[in-house]
């Protein structure tokens, strides 16, 4: 190991709050000492976990005195630790120094990517460097997300390439036959090229010539154009003022440009609850202490107040350190504190001691708490207002002001919270010498660890917990335990040995934690309110009408999640039944899922659907009879049941049951289970999925889904950093999907259809011409037209349509959610639509070639000369093509802007300007070898026959398209057509109404006598 010294950027000491980069940005360091007392070091880990709150790290006491380089030079310790891994929250190692060994944990580490805060300097020992650091171990290969249209485009391009090869083979065979049968007779003045000795070899060379000539059928520029359009759509999302949160000054952000059109095809949304559906601004709402419930709003007579009768909040003016923003409505709890109720005092003492909050005092009495989670901050703030003020902490002490009296507790141990333990404990020694363990955690974990004498109190508290959860509140249970000095000393020694172990350290520590956290005494429970975000019920209702299924995946308890489900209208009283799966074994879960399916099938048969469950099981697809059942159902499943349901032999049954339900809520799930549920739907449903969350526990779900959306909320920005799109409120998801997503899908589909059409219409003319030029690989158009067709003449109009087009305005997209369904069913661009576009392109190319060919074959000029020459034919066909495709894109454009007009008519003007320029005298004089056909365009387009030919070609190509669209609009209109018609009728009615009002007012004025009119104006 190498000793690494980190120094400030300058010799001058940095001021408080400045960012001081250290070598932990390049390596994982063991903190040896720092400028702060007790070897403390304050860091920010936004680059690691996205959390912006300040965290504390501490050097082990034996090295914290190594504060100068002379002492540091004599340090010769050795560290033995775990191999490199990607676990950011865990580290296990042992320091051997001076014939002693000291356990090392994550609290002693400065990981690569962290930033020093409020710490002038620190010394550290490099543990991992380069690719071995935990940051680099987490930077695995990024999974590139691609849309279904991308995958289809790649397939179609391969098909087109195969079609190109087939055309080349056909024309090459034709060349070989023609050379063998006809060309051999013209060898005198049409000799073969040097090296060509047979008709077969001539055909072989012709094949490669035609591959080059017909290569424009393969849309190489398509991918560039697609990315330009996607970039434009991304900017529209970023610029949308209706998705801007003024309160947080946070705009919506498209963090990728590759998934925009897939926003218009989403079928499943997987949402976190806390911070996504709710605000994640925690408020201490209610509590239960020693069997008494506090927090209900009461009137002046002491009765529970009705809704809307909220009185004045509790007055905390007796406490100079109270937070003025904190409000509580039940004065009974404050009275219990003032009367000295020992249980209430112990309740708030636990809240002020059992936490990892950092306190910062900006001025005398002005405390600022920095908590790692909003829950902790809310609980410590509640204790602060009720007189138990957490004031400061050191690595070994916690100072609390209890009703104005400063008391310092010795901090003996912290038993950290994690997703497995679901609880946190501290062991402290009071000034009187008493050792006590304080614990807070989830009710499912803590209630089973209480002493049997708590049974009656447990029953009452459980009733309170169920009541709180029914109101949608987040609950925690509080307990304590007194420890004997001798027991603690023995336990502490065993803890030290377990912490120093090099193998199975986590398991040994977990067993010791479990041992001491038993037979505890129940204090009570807390209930924290996390309100719904604004607009969540309305957003969920509209997305449901758009045939989007919403699943909520949350770590909260079942009662809380169900209550939130009712609050946001996912669950309603009108539902046929809400199935709750709580089995603890595989057999129980399987049986509960089977009963749920049978109930749905029985209800379906009772209304006469006549489906057979055996038919369902034999179906190869899951989208079958269960999803077509009558009635509305919901499924609620717990985390331990979900673990069994996700097993390989049961996942299909679970998915069948869940997909038949209108709403699905998964409770007590881990981050891994969230990702597994998303992957399960992706695997079997083949549907586009979207995951939305705001915390680090949602990252795996966000990365697994086709589209990941991050909410920039209270839990840092890690979810945002892992997402494809981000904004600050759940309600913006409605606009992202129904407006931006639907428009992006519509525009991309129309763009692709037109792009394939114009390329085939352009290229296939060469194919037909091959049969009339002896398959000699002669082109119809001149080389400059071939070059400029896709670059100048047709590129900008189709880009304008792909960027700006819309079928209905944004208000109608929100009013009619059913407009979203064509994207889910992939109706606007699929293989069928592709072949229709190709057929239209081939049809256009046939008319484009044969009408001018037939007309010009026997046509003459005004002076009687023959009109049919190669250059005149090329100009006629090229002009017809540009006009036809321009008219076609005009028909395809549903929303005209000034840009569309400019690009379409500008492209036509550019064509004629370039055409006349290339056939001008001036260009010929400058480049006589390149532009030899002087005046050809002017002479050709001066003939009425040519313009009649162009007009005939345009009409014959366009009229069938117009006729088909009118018939379709009249006989089988789509919902968007109906919406547009309704909007047009409304506009006409408004115009007529305004005209009638103006006519009515004018008529009434004319019907008045002149004197009366004069009197009325005089009064006015």
XYZ file of N, CA and C in Angstrom, residues 927-1009:
249
model
N -17.420 25.786 -67.657
C -17.114 24.346 -67.592
C -17.702 23.661 -68.826
N -17.061 23.816 -69.976
C -17.644 23.262 -71.218
C -17.724 21.747 -71.223
N -16.846 21.076 -70.525
C -16.861 19.611 -70.530
C -17.905 19.034 -69.585
N -18.378 19.806 -68.630
C -19.326 19.311 -67.633
C -20.769 19.641 -68.007
N -21.010 20.801 -68.552
C -22.372 21.235 -68.852
C -22.489 21.493 -70.370
N -22.710 20.399 -71.099
C -22.662 20.486 -72.563
C -24.022 20.725 -73.201
N -25.109 20.534 -72.453
C -26.437 20.633 -73.050
C -27.003 22.031 -72.804
N -26.469 22.976 -73.543
C -26.841 24.374 -73.350
C -28.270 24.604 -73.835
N -29.079 25.256 -73.011
C -30.438 25.639 -73.389
C -31.422 24.513 -73.460
N -31.046 23.293 -73.034
C -31.968 22.160 -73.159
C -33.193 22.336 -72.270
N -32.988 22.766 -71.036
C -34.123 22.932 -70.131
C -35.077 24.002 -70.636
N -34.515 25.127 -71.073
C -35.363 26.213 -71.567
C -36.164 25.757 -72.782
N -35.513 25.046 -73.702
C -36.206 24.606 -74.910
C -37.277 23.568 -74.606
N -36.954 22.653 -73.691
C -37.910 21.584 -73.374
C -39.133 22.135 -72.648
N -38.893 22.937 -71.624
C -40.018 23.440 -70.826
C -40.775 24.566 -71.524
N -40.305 24.965 -72.682
C -41.050 25.970 -73.461
C -42.135 25.318 -74.308
N -42.160 23.962 -74.365
C -43.115 23.253 -75.195
C -44.389 22.951 -74.393
N -45.548 23.312 -74.908
C -46.808 23.008 -74.211
C -47.015 21.511 -74.007
N -46.517 20.714 -74.955
C -46.669 19.258 -74.825
C -45.997 18.749 -73.561
N -44.834 19.286 -73.257
C -44.107 18.847 -72.067
C -44.896 19.177 -70.799
N -45.462 20.388 -70.752
C -46.226 20.768 -69.552
C -47.510 19.965 -69.437
N -48.132 19.663 -70.572
C -49.314 18.800 -70.510
C -48.936 17.406 -70.025
N -47.783 16.929 -70.444
C -47.307 15.618 -69.977
C -47.050 15.638 -68.467
N -46.400 16.693 -68.005
C -46.132 16.820 -66.566
C -47.438 16.886 -65.782
N -48.400 17.675 -66.294
C -49.698 17.800 -65.616
C -50.427 16.468 -65.593
N -50.423 15.758 -66.723
C -51.093 14.455 -66.790
C -50.465 13.475 -65.813
N -49.143 13.444 -65.783
C -48.443 12.526 -64.862
C -48.795 12.855 -63.413
N -48.788 14.132 -63.071
C -49.095 14.540 -61.703
C -50.511 14.146 -61.318
N -51.463 14.403 -62.216
C -52.860 14.082 -61.912
C -53.049 12.584 -61.752
N -52.499 11.809 -62.663
C -52.687 10.353 -62.600
C -52.025 9.758 -61.360
N -50.923 10.347 -60.934
C -50.240 9.846 -59.722
C -50.978 10.250 -58.443
N -51.558 11.438 -58.412
C -52.091 11.980 -57.166
C -53.573 11.678 -56.970
N -54.349 11.693 -58.060
C -55.803 11.535 -57.926
C -56.197 10.248 -57.203
N -55.600 9.069 -57.502
C -55.980 7.869 -56.737
C -55.726 8.021 -55.236
N -54.640 8.678 -54.871
C -54.339 8.881 -53.452
C -55.402 9.756 -52.809
N -55.751 10.867 -53.484
C -56.767 11.771 -52.944
C -58.116 11.059 -52.843
N -58.473 10.302 -53.867
C -59.758 9.593 -53.869
C -59.814 8.576 -52.726
N -58.737 7.832 -52.559
C -58.704 6.835 -51.493
C -58.852 7.491 -50.114
N -58.169 8.607 -49.909
C -58.231 9.261 -48.601
C -59.611 9.852 -48.339
N -60.251 10.399 -49.365
C -61.599 10.925 -49.179
C -62.583 9.810 -48.860
N -62.472 8.689 -49.569
C -63.359 7.558 -49.289
C -63.139 7.020 -47.869
N -61.880 6.897 -47.487
C -61.577 6.411 -46.145
C -62.113 7.367 -45.087
N -61.971 8.666 -45.331
C -62.464 9.663 -44.387
C -63.978 9.613 -44.275
N -64.641 9.302 -45.375
C -66.097 9.289 -45.378
C -66.666 7.972 -44.861
N -66.034 6.856 -45.236
C -66.582 5.549 -44.892
C -66.040 4.981 -43.582
N -64.769 5.222 -43.302
C -64.151 4.643 -42.109
C -63.202 5.651 -41.472
N -63.753 6.720 -40.904
C -62.879 7.749 -40.322
C -62.228 7.269 -39.029
N -61.027 7.732 -38.791
C -60.343 7.456 -37.531
C -60.751 8.489 -36.486
N -60.378 8.229 -35.240
C -60.764 9.144 -34.162
C -60.172 10.527 -34.385
N -58.933 10.596 -34.880
C -58.312 11.890 -35.129
C -59.070 12.666 -36.199
N -59.605 11.952 -37.197
C -60.418 12.618 -38.220
C -61.683 13.203 -37.608
N -62.308 12.435 -36.722
C -63.522 12.915 -36.067
C -63.234 14.127 -35.195
N -62.109 14.085 -34.486
C -61.747 15.215 -33.623
C -61.498 16.459 -34.456
N -60.788 16.290 -35.571
C -60.536 17.443 -36.438
C -61.840 18.009 -37.004
N -62.748 17.122 -37.389
C -64.036 17.577 -37.923
C -64.828 18.320 -36.841
N -64.823 17.777 -35.632
C -65.518 18.438 -34.527
C -64.948 19.824 -34.264
N -63.616 19.909 -34.308
C -62.970 21.197 -34.094
C -63.346 22.191 -35.189
N -63.424 21.707 -36.426
C -63.797 22.579 -37.549
C -65.231 23.066 -37.390
N -66.131 22.170 -36.974
C -67.532 22.557 -36.768
C -67.643 23.610 -35.674
N -66.866 23.415 -34.577
C -66.892 24.393 -33.486
C -66.434 25.764 -33.959
N -65.379 25.786 -34.768
C -64.888 27.071 -35.275
C -65.950 27.753 -36.124
N -66.608 26.988 -36.986
C -67.642 27.573 -37.832
C -68.798 28.099 -37.000
N -69.202 27.333 -35.967
C -70.298 27.773 -35.116
C -69.934 29.052 -34.365
N -68.685 29.131 -33.884
C -68.260 30.349 -33.199
C -68.272 31.539 -34.148
N -67.782 31.321 -35.367
C -67.771 32.415 -36.344
C -69.186 32.875 -36.662
N -70.103 31.912 -36.885
C -71.484 32.264 -37.171
C -72.137 32.972 -35.995
N -71.817 32.509 -34.783
C -72.399 33.115 -33.583
C -71.948 34.566 -33.451
N -70.632 34.799 -33.708
C -70.140 36.182 -33.639
C -70.800 37.048 -34.705
N -70.951 36.496 -35.903
C -71.607 37.271 -36.975
C -73.048 37.585 -36.612
N -73.763 36.595 -36.042
C -75.157 36.817 -35.665
C -75.264 37.889 -34.591
N -74.295 37.867 -33.626
C -74.331 38.874 -32.570
C -74.100 40.259 -33.150
N -73.129 40.370 -34.110
C -72.873 41.678 -34.724
C -74.088 42.150 -35.512
N -74.706 41.225 -36.270
C -75.900 41.583 -37.043
C -77.034 41.976 -36.113
N -77.192 41.234 -35.023
C -78.259 41.536 -34.070
C -78.097 42.908 -33.446
N -76.828 43.222 -33.045
C -76.589 44.531 -32.446
C -76.847 45.646 -33.459
N -76.372 45.437 -34.712
C -76.581 46.464 -35.728
C -78.075 46.638 -36.020
N -78.810 45.522 -36.097
C -80.240 45.598 -36.381
C -81.010 46.301 -35.281
N -80.608 46.010 -34.025
C -81.310 46.649 -32.912
C -81.070 48.147 -32.917
N -79.826 48.540 -33.294
C -79.546 49.979 -33.339
C -80.343 50.634 -34.468
N -80.455 49.939 -35.627
C -81.192 50.531 -36.733
C -82.679 50.621 -36.435
N -83.206 49.716 -35.621
C -84.639 49.701 -35.351
C -85.056 50.742 -34.326
N -84.086 51.353 -33.648
C -84.425 52.362 -32.655
C -84.799 53.681 -33.344
N -85.712 54.426 -32.783
C -85.956 55.784 -33.270
C -84.735 56.651 -33.036
